[in-house]
mmCIF file of C-alpha atoms in Angstrom:
data_model
loop_
_atom_site.group_PDB
_atom_site.id
_atom_site.type_symbol
_atom_site.label_atom_id
_atom_site.label_comp_id
_atom_site.label_asym_id
_atom_site.label_seq_id
_atom_site.Cartn_x
_atom_site.Cartn_y
_atom_site.Cartn_z
ATOM 1 C CA MET A 13 116.543 53.719 150.265
ATOM 2 C CA PRO A 14 114.847 53.644 153.703
ATOM 3 C CA GLU A 15 111.512 51.850 153.950
ATOM 4 C CA ASP A 16 109.580 54.993 154.948
ATOM 5 C CA ARG A 17 110.865 56.787 151.856
ATOM 6 C CA ARG A 18 109.996 53.896 149.547
ATOM 7 C CA LYS A 19 106.329 53.806 150.450
ATOM 8 C CA LEU A 20 105.936 57.520 149.674
ATOM 9 C CA CYS A 21 107.142 57.113 146.094
ATOM 10 C CA PRO A 22 104.494 56.676 143.356
ATOM 11 C CA ALA A 23 103.744 53.054 142.541
ATOM 12 C CA TYR A 24 103.023 52.015 138.962
ATOM 13 C CA GLY A 25 102.193 48.354 139.319
ATOM 14 C CA THR A 26 99.658 46.131 137.600
ATOM 15 C CA HIS A 27 96.875 46.923 140.109
ATOM 16 C CA LEU A 28 95.827 50.305 138.796
ATOM 17 C CA PRO A 29 92.980 52.315 140.357
ATOM 18 C CA SER A 30 89.602 52.440 138.668
ATOM 19 C CA ASN A 31 89.229 56.145 139.472
ATOM 20 C CA SER A 32 91.527 59.157 139.746
ATOM 21 C CA LEU A 33 90.519 62.349 141.556
ATOM 22 C CA LEU A 34 92.431 65.497 140.579
ATOM 23 C CA LEU A 35 92.550 68.516 142.872
ATOM 24 C CA CYS A 36 94.362 71.703 141.891
ATOM 25 C CA LEU A 37 95.461 73.918 144.796
ATOM 26 C CA HIS A 38 97.062 77.337 144.912
ATOM 27 C CA THR A 39 97.934 78.799 148.325
ATOM 28 C CA MET A 40 95.115 76.924 150.067
ATOM 29 C CA LYS A 41 96.844 75.568 153.175
ATOM 30 C CA LYS A 42 93.811 76.232 155.399
ATOM 31 C CA ASN A 43 91.421 74.491 152.982
ATOM 32 C CA VAL A 44 93.423 71.297 152.551
ATOM 33 C CA PRO A 45 92.323 69.379 155.699
ATOM 34 C CA VAL A 46 88.598 70.016 155.160
ATOM 35 C CA MET A 47 88.776 69.147 151.472
ATOM 36 C CA MET A 48 90.953 66.050 151.879
ATOM 37 C CA ASP A 49 89.003 64.713 154.854
ATOM 38 C CA GLU A 50 85.750 65.024 152.922
ATOM 39 C CA ALA A 51 87.140 63.472 149.737
ATOM 40 C CA LEU A 52 88.969 60.604 151.406
ATOM 41 C CA GLY A 53 86.112 59.960 153.808
ATOM 42 C CA TYR A 54 83.759 59.461 150.874
ATOM 43 C CA LEU A 55 86.232 57.398 148.837
ATOM 44 C CA GLU A 56 87.198 55.128 151.733
ATOM 45 C CA GLU A 57 83.558 54.474 152.659
ATOM 46 C CA ARG A 58 82.696 53.689 149.056
ATOM 47 C CA GLN A 59 85.612 51.286 148.813
ATOM 48 C CA LYS A 60 84.400 49.487 151.949
ATOM 49 C CA GLN A 61 80.968 49.049 150.383
ATOM 50 C CA ASP A 62 82.372 48.010 146.998
ATOM 51 C CA PRO A 63 85.834 46.342 147.058
ATOM 52 C CA THR A 64 86.032 46.585 143.248
ATOM 53 C CA PHE A 65 86.061 50.375 143.581
ATOM 54 C CA THR A 66 89.653 51.590 143.791
ATOM 55 C CA TYR A 67 90.953 55.125 143.681
ATOM 56 C CA GLU A 68 93.840 57.546 143.806
ATOM 57 C CA VAL A 69 93.820 61.223 144.752
ATOM 58 C CA ILE A 70 96.302 63.461 142.962
ATOM 59 C CA VAL A 71 96.878 66.859 144.532
ATOM 60 C CA VAL A 72 98.595 69.368 142.261
ATOM 61 C CA ASP A 73 100.053 72.327 144.139
ATOM 62 C CA ASP A 74 100.146 75.077 141.533
ATOM 63 C CA GLY A 75 103.078 77.116 142.811
ATOM 64 C CA SER A 76 101.663 77.914 146.257
ATOM 65 C CA LYS A 77 103.382 80.487 148.454
ATOM 66 C CA ASP A 78 102.363 78.790 151.691
ATOM 67 C CA GLN A 79 102.708 75.227 153.019
ATOM 68 C CA THR A 80 99.918 73.723 150.906
ATOM 69 C CA SER A 81 102.113 70.859 149.680
ATOM 70 C CA LYS A 82 103.391 70.088 153.164
ATOM 71 C CA VAL A 83 99.858 69.769 154.547
ATOM 72 C CA ALA A 84 98.707 67.683 151.567
ATOM 73 C CA PHE A 85 101.756 65.432 151.871
ATOM 74 C CA LYS A 86 100.642 64.357 155.350
ATOM 75 C CA TYR A 87 97.738 62.557 153.663
ATOM 76 C CA CYS A 88 100.204 60.769 151.399
ATOM 77 C CA GLN A 89 102.009 59.576 154.519
ATOM 78 C CA LYS A 90 98.750 58.521 156.170
ATOM 79 C CA TYR A 91 97.125 56.694 153.239
ATOM 80 C CA GLY A 92 100.180 55.716 151.178
ATOM 81 C CA SER A 93 101.184 56.834 147.695
ATOM 82 C CA ASP A 94 98.960 54.281 145.975
ATOM 83 C CA LYS A 95 96.028 56.332 147.221
ATOM 84 C CA VAL A 96 97.353 59.881 147.595
ATOM 85 C CA ARG A 97 100.053 61.627 145.595
ATOM 86 C CA VAL A 98 101.196 65.228 145.665
ATOM 87 C CA ILE A 99 102.681 67.052 142.686
ATOM 88 C CA THR A 100 104.321 70.374 143.534
ATOM 89 C CA LEU A 101 104.866 72.902 140.755
ATOM 90 C CA VAL A 102 107.562 75.458 141.512
ATOM 91 C CA LYS A 103 105.935 78.076 139.279
ATOM 92 C CA ASN A 104 102.230 78.861 139.029
ATOM 93 C CA ARG A 105 100.914 77.592 135.688
ATOM 94 C CA GLY A 106 97.216 78.251 136.083
ATOM 95 C CA LYS A 107 94.400 75.823 136.781
ATOM 96 C CA GLY A 108 94.405 74.317 133.285
ATOM 97 C CA GLY A 109 98.151 73.767 133.279
ATOM 98 C CA ALA A 110 98.097 72.207 136.739
ATOM 99 C CA ILE A 111 95.178 69.908 135.900
ATOM 100 C CA ARG A 112 96.974 68.851 132.718
ATOM 101 C CA MET A 113 100.005 67.835 134.773
ATOM 102 C CA GLY A 114 97.725 65.809 137.013
ATOM 103 C CA ILE A 115 95.960 64.163 134.077
ATOM 104 C CA PHE A 116 99.215 62.819 132.669
ATOM 105 C CA SER A 117 100.293 61.581 136.087
ATOM 106 C CA SER A 118 97.014 59.750 136.684
ATOM 107 C CA ARG A 119 96.433 56.003 136.374
ATOM 108 C CA GLY A 120 92.657 55.655 136.706
ATOM 109 C CA GLU A 121 90.243 54.324 134.105
ATOM 110 C CA LYS A 122 88.056 57.346 134.878
ATOM 111 C CA ILE A 123 89.358 60.741 135.921
ATOM 112 C CA LEU A 124 87.411 63.226 138.037
ATOM 113 C CA MET A 125 88.354 66.889 138.080
ATOM 114 C CA ALA A 126 87.030 68.736 141.131
ATOM 115 C CA ASP A 127 87.444 72.236 142.510
ATOM 116 C CA ALA A 128 89.310 72.301 145.789
ATOM 117 C CA ASP A 129 87.027 74.863 147.430
ATOM 118 C CA GLY A 130 84.332 72.308 148.218
ATOM 119 C CA ALA A 131 81.615 74.061 146.200
ATOM 120 C CA THR A 132 80.536 70.673 144.838
ATOM 121 C CA LYS A 133 80.265 67.643 147.112
ATOM 122 C CA PHE A 134 82.133 64.471 146.182
ATOM 123 C CA PRO A 135 79.141 62.075 146.423
ATOM 124 C CA ASP A 136 77.748 63.854 143.348
ATOM 125 C CA VAL A 137 80.338 61.949 141.322
ATOM 126 C CA GLU A 138 77.781 59.133 141.284
ATOM 127 C CA LYS A 139 75.496 61.386 139.236
ATOM 128 C CA LEU A 140 78.323 61.939 136.763
ATOM 129 C CA GLU A 141 79.032 58.203 136.615
ATOM 130 C CA LYS A 142 75.405 57.523 135.729
ATOM 131 C CA GLY A 143 75.505 60.254 133.086
ATOM 132 C CA LEU A 144 78.676 58.753 131.664
ATOM 133 C CA ASN A 145 77.176 55.257 131.550
ATOM 134 C CA ASP A 146 74.048 56.588 129.832
ATOM 135 C CA LEU A 147 76.256 57.722 126.928
ATOM 136 C CA GLN A 148 77.295 54.149 126.111
ATOM 137 C CA PRO A 149 78.391 52.774 123.759
ATOM 138 C CA TRP A 150 81.392 55.082 123.957
ATOM 139 C CA PRO A 151 83.210 55.636 120.628
ATOM 140 C CA ASP A 152 86.838 54.579 121.149
ATOM 141 C CA GLN A 153 86.042 54.372 124.896
ATOM 142 C CA MET A 154 85.705 58.175 125.039
ATOM 143 C CA ALA A 155 83.024 60.073 126.979
ATOM 144 C CA ILE A 156 82.752 63.092 129.287
ATOM 145 C CA ALA A 157 80.209 63.979 131.983
ATOM 146 C CA CYS A 158 80.168 67.644 133.016
ATOM 147 C CA GLY A 159 78.711 68.834 136.284
ATOM 148 C CA SER A 160 76.360 71.754 135.723
ATOM 149 C CA ARG A 161 74.996 74.639 137.789
ATOM 150 C CA ALA A 162 72.660 75.809 135.028
ATOM 151 C CA HIS A 163 69.609 74.663 137.002
ATOM 152 C CA LEU A 164 70.600 77.155 139.720
ATOM 153 C CA GLU A 165 70.818 80.111 137.340
ATOM 154 C CA LYS A 166 67.630 81.888 138.485
ATOM 155 C CA GLU A 167 68.653 81.668 142.132
ATOM 156 C CA SER A 168 72.152 82.838 141.258
ATOM 157 C CA ILE A 169 70.866 85.858 139.328
ATOM 158 C CA ALA A 170 68.732 86.892 142.300
ATOM 159 C CA GLN A 171 71.832 86.984 144.519
ATOM 160 C CA ARG A 172 74.164 88.706 142.058
ATOM 161 C CA SER A 173 74.521 92.364 141.189
ATOM 162 C CA TYR A 174 73.201 93.564 137.834
ATOM 163 C CA PHE A 175 76.760 94.080 136.610
ATOM 164 C CA ARG A 176 77.867 90.522 137.453
ATOM 165 C CA THR A 177 74.721 89.120 135.840
ATOM 166 C CA LEU A 178 75.486 91.095 132.685
ATOM 167 C CA LEU A 179 79.043 89.756 132.655
ATOM 168 C CA MET A 180 77.736 86.202 133.085
ATOM 169 C CA TYR A 181 75.333 86.474 130.154
ATOM 170 C CA GLY A 182 78.012 88.101 128.016
ATOM 171 C CA PHE A 183 80.426 85.271 128.743
ATOM 172 C CA HIS A 184 77.793 82.602 128.011
ATOM 173 C CA PHE A 185 77.050 84.266 124.670
ATOM 174 C CA LEU A 186 80.723 84.361 123.705
ATOM 175 C CA VAL A 187 81.163 80.691 124.645
ATOM 176 C CA TRP A 188 78.178 79.734 122.469
ATOM 177 C CA PHE A 189 79.082 82.058 119.586
ATOM 178 C CA LEU A 190 82.807 81.325 119.407
ATOM 179 C CA CYS A 191 83.510 77.882 120.805
ATOM 180 C CA VAL A 192 81.042 75.456 122.392
ATOM 181 C CA LYS A 193 77.435 74.716 121.470
ATOM 182 C CA GLY A 194 74.916 72.842 123.600
ATOM 183 C CA ILE A 195 76.646 73.059 127.005
ATOM 184 C CA ARG A 196 75.005 75.594 129.319
ATOM 185 C CA ASP A 197 77.693 75.558 132.026
ATOM 186 C CA THR A 198 81.221 75.078 130.733
ATOM 187 C CA GLN A 199 82.939 76.447 133.846
ATOM 188 C CA CYS A 200 81.791 74.042 136.559
ATOM 189 C CA GLY A 201 84.996 72.384 137.761
ATOM 190 C CA PHE A 202 83.308 69.027 138.407
ATOM 191 C CA LYS A 203 83.998 66.882 135.322
ATOM 192 C CA LEU A 204 84.391 63.120 134.835
ATOM 193 C CA LEU A 205 86.298 61.796 131.823
ATOM 194 C CA THR A 206 87.175 58.342 130.621
ATOM 195 C CA ARG A 207 90.916 57.864 130.382
ATOM 196 C CA GLU A 208 90.777 57.841 126.586
ATOM 197 C CA ALA A 209 88.780 61.091 126.481
ATOM 198 C CA ALA A 210 91.241 62.757 128.859
ATOM 199 C CA SER A 211 94.147 61.647 126.696
ATOM 200 C CA ARG A 212 92.578 62.910 123.475
ATOM 201 C CA THR A 213 91.540 66.306 124.828
ATOM 202 C CA PHE A 214 94.397 67.221 127.156
ATOM 203 C CA SER A 215 97.024 66.186 124.600
ATOM 204 C CA SER A 216 95.718 69.026 122.422
ATOM 205 C CA LEU A 217 95.042 71.620 125.135
ATOM 206 C CA HIS A 218 96.781 75.005 124.936
ATOM 207 C CA ILE A 219 94.980 77.320 127.378
ATOM 208 C CA GLU A 220 96.355 76.957 130.902
ATOM 209 C CA ARG A 221 94.216 79.346 132.903
ATOM 210 C CA TRP A 222 90.501 79.737 133.692
ATOM 211 C CA ALA A 223 89.163 79.392 130.130
ATOM 212 C CA PHE A 224 90.777 75.970 129.683
ATOM 213 C CA ASP A 225 87.389 74.301 130.311
ATOM 214 C CA VAL A 226 86.041 75.927 127.152
ATOM 215 C CA GLU A 227 88.931 74.742 124.999
ATOM 216 C CA LEU A 228 88.621 71.281 126.555
ATOM 217 C CA LEU A 229 84.974 71.031 125.465
ATOM 218 C CA TYR A 230 85.746 72.632 122.090
ATOM 219 C CA ILE A 231 88.286 69.874 121.452
ATOM 220 C CA ALA A 232 85.860 67.212 122.682
ATOM 221 C CA GLN A 233 83.146 68.411 120.304
ATOM 222 C CA PHE A 234 85.640 68.525 117.424
ATOM 223 C CA PHE A 235 86.467 64.856 118.010
ATOM 224 C CA LYS A 236 82.742 64.066 118.481
ATOM 225 C CA ILE A 237 83.294 62.785 122.010
ATOM 226 C CA PRO A 238 79.883 62.266 123.680
ATOM 227 C CA ILE A 239 79.244 64.813 126.440
ATOM 228 C CA ALA A 240 76.575 64.672 129.152
ATOM 229 C CA GLU A 241 75.685 67.750 131.201
ATOM 230 C CA ILE A 242 74.532 66.697 134.663
ATOM 231 C CA ALA A 243 72.961 68.909 137.334
ATOM 232 C CA VAL A 244 74.944 68.829 140.582
ATOM 233 C CA ASN A 245 74.570 70.433 143.990
ATOM 234 C CA TRP A 246 76.652 73.562 144.339
ATOM 235 C CA THR A 247 77.381 76.015 147.142
ATOM 236 C CA GLU A 248 78.769 79.534 146.785
ATOM 237 C CA ILE A 249 82.117 79.610 148.593
ATOM 238 C CA GLU A 250 83.571 82.840 149.941
ATOM 239 C CA GLY A 251 87.117 83.763 149.009
ATOM 240 C CA SER A 252 86.973 82.842 145.318
ATOM 241 C CA LYS A 253 90.267 83.281 143.490
ATOM 242 C CA LEU A 254 88.511 85.125 140.668
ATOM 243 C CA VAL A 255 88.140 88.905 140.615
ATOM 244 C CA PRO A 256 84.873 89.228 138.656
ATOM 245 C CA PHE A 257 85.548 91.996 136.128
ATOM 246 C CA TRP A 258 89.163 91.230 135.279
ATOM 247 C CA SER A 259 88.623 87.471 135.260
ATOM 248 C CA TRP A 260 85.663 87.742 132.886
ATOM 249 C CA LEU A 261 87.653 90.123 130.669
ATOM 250 C CA GLN A 262 90.601 87.725 130.525
ATOM 251 C CA MET A 263 88.353 84.758 129.785
ATOM 252 C CA GLY A 264 86.619 86.742 127.033
ATOM 253 C CA LYS A 265 90.006 87.448 125.459
ATOM 254 C CA ASP A 266 90.911 83.763 125.781
ATOM 255 C CA LEU A 267 87.697 82.712 124.003
ATOM 256 C CA LEU A 268 88.467 84.974 121.069
ATOM 257 C CA PHE A 269 92.057 83.738 121.089
ATOM 258 C CA ILE A 270 90.918 80.086 121.031
ATOM 259 C CA ARG A 271 88.598 80.696 118.094
ATOM 260 C CA LEU A 272 91.121 82.663 116.038
ATOM 261 C CA ARG A 273 94.016 80.266 116.639
ATOM 262 C CA TYR A 274 92.018 77.258 115.469
ATOM 263 C CA LEU A 275 90.357 79.188 112.634
ATOM 264 C CA THR A 276 93.687 80.368 111.204
ATOM 265 C CA GLY A 277 95.319 76.958 111.598
ATOM 266 C CA ALA A 278 97.861 78.184 114.156
ATOM 267 C CA TRP A 279 96.518 75.398 116.368
ATOM 268 C CA ARG A 280 95.561 72.110 114.746
ATOM 269 C CA LEU A 281 93.693 69.143 116.111
ATOM 270 C CA GLU A 282 95.107 65.783 115.134
ATOM 271 C CA GLN A 283 94.849 62.220 116.345
ATOM 272 C CA THR A 284 97.000 61.788 119.437
ATOM 273 C CA ARG A 285 98.528 58.749 121.043
ATOM 274 C CA LYS A 286 96.894 57.269 124.121
ATOM 275 C CA MET A 287 98.309 57.563 127.630
ATOM 276 C CA ASN A 288 99.899 54.374 128.903
#
């Protein structure tokens, strides 16, 4: 195999990264350079300041119809596959399904999930790291820190229509009533998990689209995994993939589905083996 092909193949050696960053993309060719430059700029600078900090970025292209993978792959060529890897799914699986694929391809001791639209800035991962450390001692090395926009709720309500605000409150009630207690913002895409927590939760995950965050936290609470909710900076980004009414309706149906499937025993939570 030619040398230039070899260095683009994933490397699974003994020097594994301390952190994995997962980015799920769907037809976001124009967003890739801005997002990757910001992420890698932060990660490279942090590594210069702290040589013990190592990382990998895993980009999961969730069945894009444009050249998202091709653009992302240029960063693999530039930084090498130890630092950047691209997983291309032929068929769209949904955000949860794509993130799950990335989780089980990751090698980091801690795994950061981040939305690819840049709504949350990467330096805020340090807030999540502190929140994660504050949960120690971690039972079975499991802990989760969730980014939260709950502190911005009043400002958000002022900018939203009455109908969207009503949908938001309805969704929050259903989350609390059916699935997850004590977490005010389940849907923020900025989450940091220890490797063991990621293994335990994603091994049991069924929902593959937008409500997967709720099932993820439902599973975590079932296994009594410590969870910290941490306020992060957040910016409203135009061009969201969600269509408000139909997305909320689908997520509401998913919440009811999650509750009923676990309640009836159709889905069961059992101890799962760890990722290698």
